PDB file of C-alpha atoms in Angstrom:
ATOM      1  CA  MET A   1     -14.661  21.186  -2.845  1.00 45.00           C
ATOM      2  CA  ASN A   2     -14.996  18.807   0.064  1.00 45.00           C
ATOM      3  CA  GLN A   3     -11.516  17.579   0.914  1.00 61.00           C
ATOM      4  CA  SER A   4     -12.916  14.360   2.375  1.00 85.00           C
ATOM      5  CA  ILE A   5     -13.207  13.109  -1.228  1.00 93.00           C
ATOM      6  CA  ILE A   6     -10.043  13.099  -3.289  1.00 95.00           C
ATOM      7  CA  PHE A   7      -9.752  12.099  -6.942  1.00 96.00           C
ATOM      8  CA  THR A   8      -6.663  10.477  -8.380  1.00 95.00           C
ATOM      9  CA  ASP A   9      -5.127  11.557 -11.681  1.00 94.00           C
ATOM     10  CA  GLN A  10      -5.894   8.157 -13.194  1.00 94.00           C
ATOM     11  CA  GLN A  11      -8.474   7.644 -15.876  1.00 97.00           C
ATOM     12  CA  SER A  12      -9.035   4.731 -18.219  1.00 97.00           C
ATOM     13  CA  TRP A  13     -11.158   3.866 -21.234  1.00 97.00           C
ATOM     14  CA  ASN A  14     -13.484   0.859 -21.213  1.00 96.00           C
ATOM     15  CA  ALA A  15     -14.125  -0.011 -24.864  1.00 94.00           C
ATOM     16  CA  ASN A  16     -16.763  -2.646 -24.044  1.00 94.00           C
ATOM     17  CA  ASN A  17     -18.986  -0.260 -22.063  1.00 94.00           C
ATOM     18  CA  LYS A  18     -17.870   2.910 -23.856  1.00 96.00           C
ATOM     19  CA  THR A  19     -17.107   4.646 -20.574  1.00 97.00           C
ATOM     20  CA  VAL A  20     -14.248   6.508 -18.953  1.00 98.00           C
ATOM     21  CA  THR A  21     -13.417   5.341 -15.446  1.00 98.00           C
ATOM     22  CA  PHE A  22     -11.814   7.515 -12.781  1.00 98.00           C
ATOM     23  CA  ILE A  23     -11.164   6.902  -9.103  1.00 98.00           C
ATOM     24  CA  GLY A  24     -12.256   8.807  -6.024  1.00 97.00           C
ATOM     25  CA  GLN A  25     -11.088   8.154  -2.500  1.00 96.00           C
ATOM     26  CA  GLN A  26     -13.153   8.761   0.613  1.00 94.00           C
ATOM     27  CA  ALA A  27     -11.982   7.765   4.090  1.00 90.00           C
ATOM     28  CA  GLY A  28      -9.455   5.376   2.544  1.00 89.00           C
ATOM     29  CA  ASN A  29     -12.038   3.659   0.336  1.00 94.00           C
ATOM     30  CA  LEU A  30     -11.519   3.682  -3.423  1.00 96.00           C
ATOM     31  CA  ILE A  31     -14.655   4.537  -5.369  1.00 97.00           C
ATOM     32  CA  GLU A  32     -14.817   3.756  -9.059  1.00 98.00           C
ATOM     33  CA  CYS A  33     -16.626   6.457 -11.015  1.00 98.00           C
ATOM     34  CA  VAL A  34     -17.717   5.886 -14.603  1.00 98.00           C
ATOM     35  CA  VAL A  35     -18.892   8.435 -17.126  1.00 98.00           C
ATOM     36  CA  SER A  36     -20.608   7.359 -20.336  1.00 98.00           C
ATOM     37  CA  VAL A  37     -19.565   8.458 -23.803  1.00 97.00           C
ATOM     38  CA  SER A  38     -23.081   9.767 -24.381  1.00 97.00           C
ATOM     39  CA  TYR A  39     -22.715  12.070 -21.355  1.00 98.00           C
ATOM     40  CA  LEU A  40     -19.324  13.278 -22.603  1.00 98.00           C
ATOM     41  CA  GLN A  41     -20.776  13.890 -26.080  1.00 98.00           C
ATOM     42  CA  ASN A  42     -23.653  15.915 -24.640  1.00 97.00           C
ATOM     43  CA  LEU A  43     -21.267  17.889 -22.458  1.00 96.00           C
ATOM     44  CA  SER A  44     -18.775  18.668 -25.209  1.00 97.00           C
ATOM     45  CA  GLN A  45     -21.079  18.659 -28.251  1.00 97.00           C
ATOM     46  CA  LEU A  46     -18.414  16.586 -30.032  1.00 95.00           C
ATOM     47  CA  PRO A  47     -18.701  13.110 -31.548  1.00 96.00           C
ATOM     48  CA  ILE A  48     -16.625  10.624 -29.573  1.00 95.00           C
ATOM     49  CA  GLU A  49     -15.588   7.644 -31.625  1.00 91.00           C
ATOM     50  CA  ASP A  50     -12.395   6.429 -29.975  1.00 94.00           C
ATOM     51  CA  GLU A  51     -10.370   6.269 -26.780  1.00 96.00           C
ATOM     52  CA  ASN A  52      -8.190   9.283 -27.540  1.00 97.00           C
ATOM     53  CA  VAL A  53     -11.114  11.644 -28.069  1.00 97.00           C
ATOM     54  CA  ALA A  54     -12.966  10.250 -25.029  1.00 97.00           C
ATOM     55  CA  LEU A  55      -9.969  10.782 -22.738  1.00 98.00           C
ATOM     56  CA  GLN A  56      -9.304  14.224 -24.202  1.00 97.00           C
ATOM     57  CA  VAL A  57     -12.905  15.340 -23.579  1.00 98.00           C
ATOM     58  CA  PHE A  58     -12.806  13.792 -20.106  1.00 98.00           C
ATOM     59  CA  SER A  59      -9.632  15.755 -19.300  1.00 97.00           C
ATOM     60  CA  GLU A  60     -11.190  18.976 -20.541  1.00 97.00           C
ATOM     61  CA  TYR A  61     -14.240  18.561 -18.280  1.00 98.00           C
ATOM     62  CA  ARG A  62     -12.512  16.685 -15.457  1.00 97.00           C
ATOM     63  CA  PHE A  63     -13.195  19.212 -12.677  1.00 96.00           C
ATOM     64  CA  ASP A  64     -16.898  19.439 -13.517  1.00 97.00           C
ATOM     65  CA  LEU A  65     -17.153  15.647 -13.619  1.00 98.00           C
ATOM     66  CA  GLU A  66     -15.330  15.334 -10.288  1.00 97.00           C
ATOM     67  CA  ASP A  67     -17.722  17.855  -8.733  1.00 96.00           C
ATOM     68  CA  LEU A  68     -20.687  15.860 -10.014  1.00 97.00           C
ATOM     69  CA  ALA A  69     -19.189  12.565  -8.808  1.00 97.00           C
ATOM     70  CA  GLU A  70     -18.557  14.145  -5.399  1.00 96.00           C
ATOM     71  CA  GLU A  71     -22.218  15.149  -5.128  1.00 96.00           C
ATOM     72  CA  LEU A  72     -23.303  11.629  -6.080  1.00 97.00           C
ATOM     73  CA  ILE A  73     -20.898  10.069  -3.556  1.00 96.00           C
ATOM     74  CA  GLU A  74     -22.162  12.329  -0.777  1.00 94.00           C
ATOM     75  CA  ALA A  75     -25.749  11.396  -1.728  1.00 96.00           C
ATOM     76  CA  GLU A  76     -24.682   7.713  -1.676  1.00 95.00           C
ATOM     77  CA  GLU A  77     -25.936   7.164  -5.240  1.00 97.00           C
ATOM     78  CA  PHE A  78     -23.924   3.988  -5.796  1.00 97.00           C
ATOM     79  CA  ASN A  79     -24.955   1.359  -8.341  1.00 97.00           C
ATOM     80  CA  GLN A  80     -25.128  -2.359  -7.555  1.00 97.00           C
ATOM     81  CA  LEU A  81     -21.386  -2.681  -8.140  1.00 96.00           C
ATOM     82  CA  GLY A  82     -20.591   0.130  -5.710  1.00 96.00           C
ATOM     83  CA  GLN A  83     -19.733   2.531  -8.520  1.00 98.00           C
ATOM     84  CA  ILE A  84     -20.812   6.062  -9.217  1.00 98.00           C
ATOM     85  CA  GLU A  85     -22.329   6.348 -12.693  1.00 98.00           C
ATOM     86  CA  ILE A  86     -22.561   9.563 -14.650  1.00 98.00           C
ATOM     87  CA  ASN A  87     -24.861   8.965 -17.592  1.00 95.00           C
TER      88      ASN A  87
END
């Protein structure tokens, strides 16, 4: 793992977009990373119908998701809002 990118322990559920948001930090800049429920469902092979299940699945696969987000950050794959999206 590249120590120039650090992920906080925070994660939150966005009910409108059906995503889990987590935060990375690189050179003092906070980078919002979002992972879709559909990606979490494909990863876990579980139906995700509410916040509790989404956050539980996210926690279970957190390190894999952070590794993927790190790769996307290093490749500068930011969306128009400056976020990293994992779909």
